[in-house]
CSV table of C-alpha atoms in Angstrom, one decimal:
chain,number,residue,atom,x,y,z
S,162,UNK,CA,-1.7,17.2,4.1
S,163,UNK,CA,1.4,17.2,2.2
S,164,UNK,CA,1.3,15.8,-1.5
S,165,UNK,CA,2.2,12.4,-1.8
S,166,UNK,CA,4.4,12.2,-5.1
S,167,UNK,CA,3.3,9.9,-7.9
S,168,UNK,CA,4.8,6.4,-7.9
S,169,UNK,CA,6.4,4.4,-10.4
S,170,UNK,CA,6.2,1.2,-11.9
S,171,UNK,CA,8.3,-1.2,-13.9
S,172,UNK,CA,8.7,-4.6,-15.4
S,173,UNK,CA,10.0,-7.5,-13.4
S,174,UNK,CA,9.9,-10.1,-16.1
S,175,UNK,CA,7.5,-11.2,-18.2
S,176,UNK,CA,4.8,-11.5,-15.7
S,177,UNK,CA,5.7,-9.6,-12.7
S,178,UNK,CA,5.3,-5.6,-12.0
S,179,UNK,CA,6.7,-3.8,-9.5
S,180,UNK,CA,5.2,-0.4,-8.1
S,181,UNK,CA,7.3,2.1,-5.6
S,182,UNK,CA,6.7,5.3,-3.6
S,183,UNK,CA,8.5,7.3,-1.4
S,184,UNK,CA,5.9,9.5,0.8
S,185,UNK,CA,7.8,11.7,2.9
S,186,UNK,CA,5.5,12.1,6.1
S,187,UNK,CA,5.8,14.9,8.8
S,188,UNK,CA,5.6,12.4,11.3
S,189,UNK,CA,8.3,10.1,13.7
S,190,UNK,CA,8.8,6.2,12.6
S,191,UNK,CA,7.5,5.2,16.0
S,192,UNK,CA,4.1,7.0,14.8
S,193,UNK,CA,3.9,5.6,11.6
S,194,UNK,CA,4.7,1.9,12.7
S,195,UNK,CA,1.6,0.7,14.4
S,196,UNK,CA,-0.2,2.2,11.4
S,197,UNK,CA,1.5,-0.4,9.2
S,198,UNK,CA,1.5,-3.1,11.6
S,199,UNK,CA,-1.6,-3.4,13.8
S,200,UNK,CA,-5.4,-3.9,13.0
S,201,UNK,CA,-6.1,-0.4,14.2
S,202,UNK,CA,-3.6,1.1,12.3
S,203,UNK,CA,-4.5,-0.8,9.3
S,204,UNK,CA,-8.2,0.0,10.0
S,205,UNK,CA,-7.8,3.9,9.6
S,206,UNK,CA,-6.6,3.6,6.0
S,207,UNK,CA,-5.9,0.4,4.3
S,208,UNK,CA,-8.1,-2.3,5.3
S,209,UNK,CA,-9.8,-4.3,8.1
S,210,UNK,CA,-7.0,-6.7,9.6
S,211,UNK,CA,-9.3,-9.9,10.5
S,212,UNK,CA,-5.6,-12.0,11.4
S,213,UNK,CA,-2.5,-10.2,11.7
S,214,UNK,CA,0.1,-11.8,13.8
S,215,UNK,CA,3.0,-9.6,14.1
S,216,UNK,CA,6.2,-11.7,13.7
S,217,UNK,CA,8.2,-13.0,10.5
S,218,UNK,CA,6.2,-15.8,9.1
S,219,UNK,CA,3.0,-14.9,11.2
S,220,UNK,CA,-0.8,-15.1,9.2
S,221,UNK,CA,-2.1,-12.3,8.0
S,222,UNK,CA,-5.9,-12.0,6.8
S,223,UNK,CA,-7.4,-8.2,5.4
S,224,UNK,CA,-10.6,-7.6,4.2
S,225,UNK,CA,-11.3,-4.7,1.6
S,226,UNK,CA,-13.6,-1.9,2.0
S,227,UNK,CA,-17.1,-3.1,2.7
S,228,UNK,CA,-17.1,-6.4,3.1
S,229,UNK,CA,-14.6,-6.6,0.3
S,230,UNK,CA,-12.5,-9.7,-0.8
S,231,UNK,CA,-10.6,-11.3,2.0
S,232,UNK,CA,-7.0,-11.5,1.3
S,233,UNK,CA,-4.6,-13.9,3.2
S,234,UNK,CA,-1.2,-14.9,3.4
S,235,UNK,CA,1.7,-14.0,5.6
S,236,UNK,CA,4.5,-11.6,7.1
S,237,UNK,CA,7.5,-12.0,5.2
S,238,UNK,CA,9.6,-9.7,6.5
S,239,UNK,CA,9.4,-8.0,9.9
S,240,UNK,CA,12.3,-5.9,11.4
S,241,UNK,CA,10.5,-3.8,14.2
S,242,UNK,CA,10.0,-0.4,13.6
S,243,UNK,CA,11.8,-0.3,10.3
S,244,UNK,CA,10.5,-3.1,7.8
S,245,UNK,CA,7.4,-4.9,7.3
S,246,UNK,CA,6.3,-7.0,4.3
S,247,UNK,CA,3.1,-9.1,3.6
S,248,UNK,CA,2.3,-11.3,1.1
S,249,UNK,CA,-1.1,-11.7,0.1
S,250,UNK,CA,-2.8,-14.4,-2.2
S,251,UNK,CA,-4.4,-12.1,-4.8
S,252,UNK,CA,-2.6,-8.7,-3.8
S,253,UNK,CA,1.1,-10.1,-4.1
S,254,UNK,CA,4.0,-8.7,-1.9
S,255,UNK,CA,3.4,-5.4,-0.2
S,256,UNK,CA,6.6,-4.0,1.7
S,257,UNK,CA,6.8,-0.9,3.8
S,258,UNK,CA,10.6,0.2,5.1
S,259,UNK,CA,10.8,3.1,7.1
S,260,UNK,CA,13.7,5.3,7.2
S,261,UNK,CA,13.8,8.0,9.8
S,262,UNK,CA,14.8,11.7,8.6
S,263,UNK,CA,15.5,13.4,11.8
S,264,UNK,CA,13.6,13.2,14.8
S,265,UNK,CA,9.8,14.0,13.5
S,266,UNK,CA,9.6,13.1,9.6
S,267,UNK,CA,9.8,9.5,7.6
S,268,UNK,CA,10.5,8.1,4.4
S,269,UNK,CA,8.5,5.1,3.6
S,270,UNK,CA,9.9,3.5,0.8
S,271,UNK,CA,7.2,1.1,-0.4
S,272,UNK,CA,7.2,-1.4,-3.4
S,273,UNK,CA,4.2,-3.7,-4.6
S,274,UNK,CA,5.3,-6.6,-6.3
S,275,UNK,CA,2.4,-8.6,-8.2
S,276,UNK,CA,1.2,-10.3,-11.5
S,277,UNK,CA,-1.0,-8.4,-13.5
S,278,UNK,CA,-3.4,-11.3,-14.7
S,279,UNK,CA,-2.9,-13.1,-11.6
S,280,UNK,CA,-6.5,-14.4,-10.3
S,281,UNK,CA,-8.7,-13.2,-7.6
S,282,UNK,CA,-9.3,-9.6,-6.3
S,283,UNK,CA,-6.9,-6.9,-4.9
S,284,UNK,CA,-8.4,-5.2,-1.9
S,285,UNK,CA,-11.2,-3.0,-3.3
S,286,UNK,CA,-11.1,-3.6,-7.1
S,287,UNK,CA,-12.9,-6.6,-8.6
S,288,UNK,CA,-10.3,-7.6,-10.6
S,289,UNK,CA,-8.0,-6.0,-13.3
S,290,UNK,CA,-7.0,-6.0,-16.5
S,291,UNK,CA,-3.1,-6.7,-16.7
S,292,UNK,CA,-0.3,-4.3,-18.2
S,293,UNK,CA,-0.4,-0.6,-17.7
S,294,UNK,CA,-4.1,-0.6,-17.1
S,295,UNK,CA,-3.6,-3.0,-14.2
S,296,UNK,CA,-0.7,-0.4,-13.3
S,297,UNK,CA,-2.9,2.6,-13.3
S,298,UNK,CA,-5.4,0.8,-10.9
S,299,UNK,CA,-2.7,-0.2,-8.5
S,300,UNK,CA,-0.8,3.0,-8.5
S,301,UNK,CA,-3.9,5.2,-7.8
S,302,UNK,CA,-5.0,2.6,-5.4
S,303,UNK,CA,-1.7,3.2,-3.3
S,304,UNK,CA,-1.6,7.1,-4.0
S,305,UNK,CA,-5.0,7.3,-2.6
S,306,UNK,CA,-4.3,5.2,0.4
S,307,UNK,CA,-1.1,6.7,1.3
S,308,UNK,CA,-3.2,10.1,1.3
S,309,UNK,CA,-5.5,8.5,4.0
S,310,UNK,CA,-2.7,7.1,5.8
S,311,UNK,CA,-1.4,11.0,6.2
S,312,UNK,CA,-5.0,11.7,7.1
S,313,UNK,CA,-4.9,9.2,9.8
S,314,UNK,CA,-2.2,10.2,11.3
S,315,UNK,CA,-3.0,13.5,11.6
S,316,UNK,CA,-6.0,11.8,13.5
S,317,UNK,CA,-8.8,11.6,11.0
S,318,UNK,CA,-8.8,8.2,9.9
S,319,UNK,CA,-11.3,7.4,7.2
S,320,UNK,CA,-12.7,4.1,5.8
S,321,UNK,CA,-10.7,3.1,2.6
S,322,UNK,CA,-12.4,4.5,-0.6
S,323,UNK,CA,-14.8,2.7,-2.5
S,324,UNK,CA,-14.1,2.2,-6.2
S,325,UNK,CA,-16.6,5.2,-7.0
S,326,UNK,CA,-14.3,7.5,-5.2
S,327,UNK,CA,-13.6,11.0,-7.2
S,328,UNK,CA,-10.4,11.4,-6.1
S,329,UNK,CA,-9.7,8.0,-6.8
S,330,UNK,CA,-11.3,8.1,-10.1
S,331,UNK,CA,-8.8,11.8,-10.6
S,332,UNK,CA,-5.6,9.7,-9.6
S,333,UNK,CA,-6.4,6.8,-12.1
S,334,UNK,CA,-6.6,9.2,-14.8
S,335,UNK,CA,-3.2,10.6,-14.0
S,336,UNK,CA,-1.7,7.7,-14.0
S,337,UNK,CA,-3.4,6.1,-17.4
S,338,UNK,CA,-1.0,7.1,-20.2
S,339,UNK,CA,-2.4,8.6,-22.8
S,340,UNK,CA,-3.8,6.4,-26.1
S,341,UNK,CA,-1.3,6.0,-28.6
S,342,UNK,CA,-2.0,8.5,-32.1
S,343,UNK,CA,-4.0,6.2,-34.5
């Protein structure tokens, strides 16, 4: 498994955050697309897709690990084999933009726009503080999920991590900024 580069976060006004990742995966986009847009594909690395209408404006309902919270929303962008975007209550807007690199490699330009203090849990977190703590949780979670995506694409799908997952904890620590000196 190739390493996933650290994601970044930025402010989008007073109450919005934008996270970005650009994992470069050694798989053709035709292989990655179903992992992002089908119930079987999503189950292998992200969540159970209880509802997934695969078209612009379609309904989507995802359920986190271990029967976690149900997040409903809609497909807010759909460009077959290129762009899919889900906007989910309690999670915000997540967008996957596939860019082929040659014939057997793909960059996923991923973004997640959310409100840190938005009520309701995300896919596998019981709620989160705002600001940098929320960014660290989200960045670590997405980083881990992209590692799981790569594993699923290699033929080894795994259930999304529990909150106590050791790898997830290490990633969270790597995204948490050092405390300011007193």
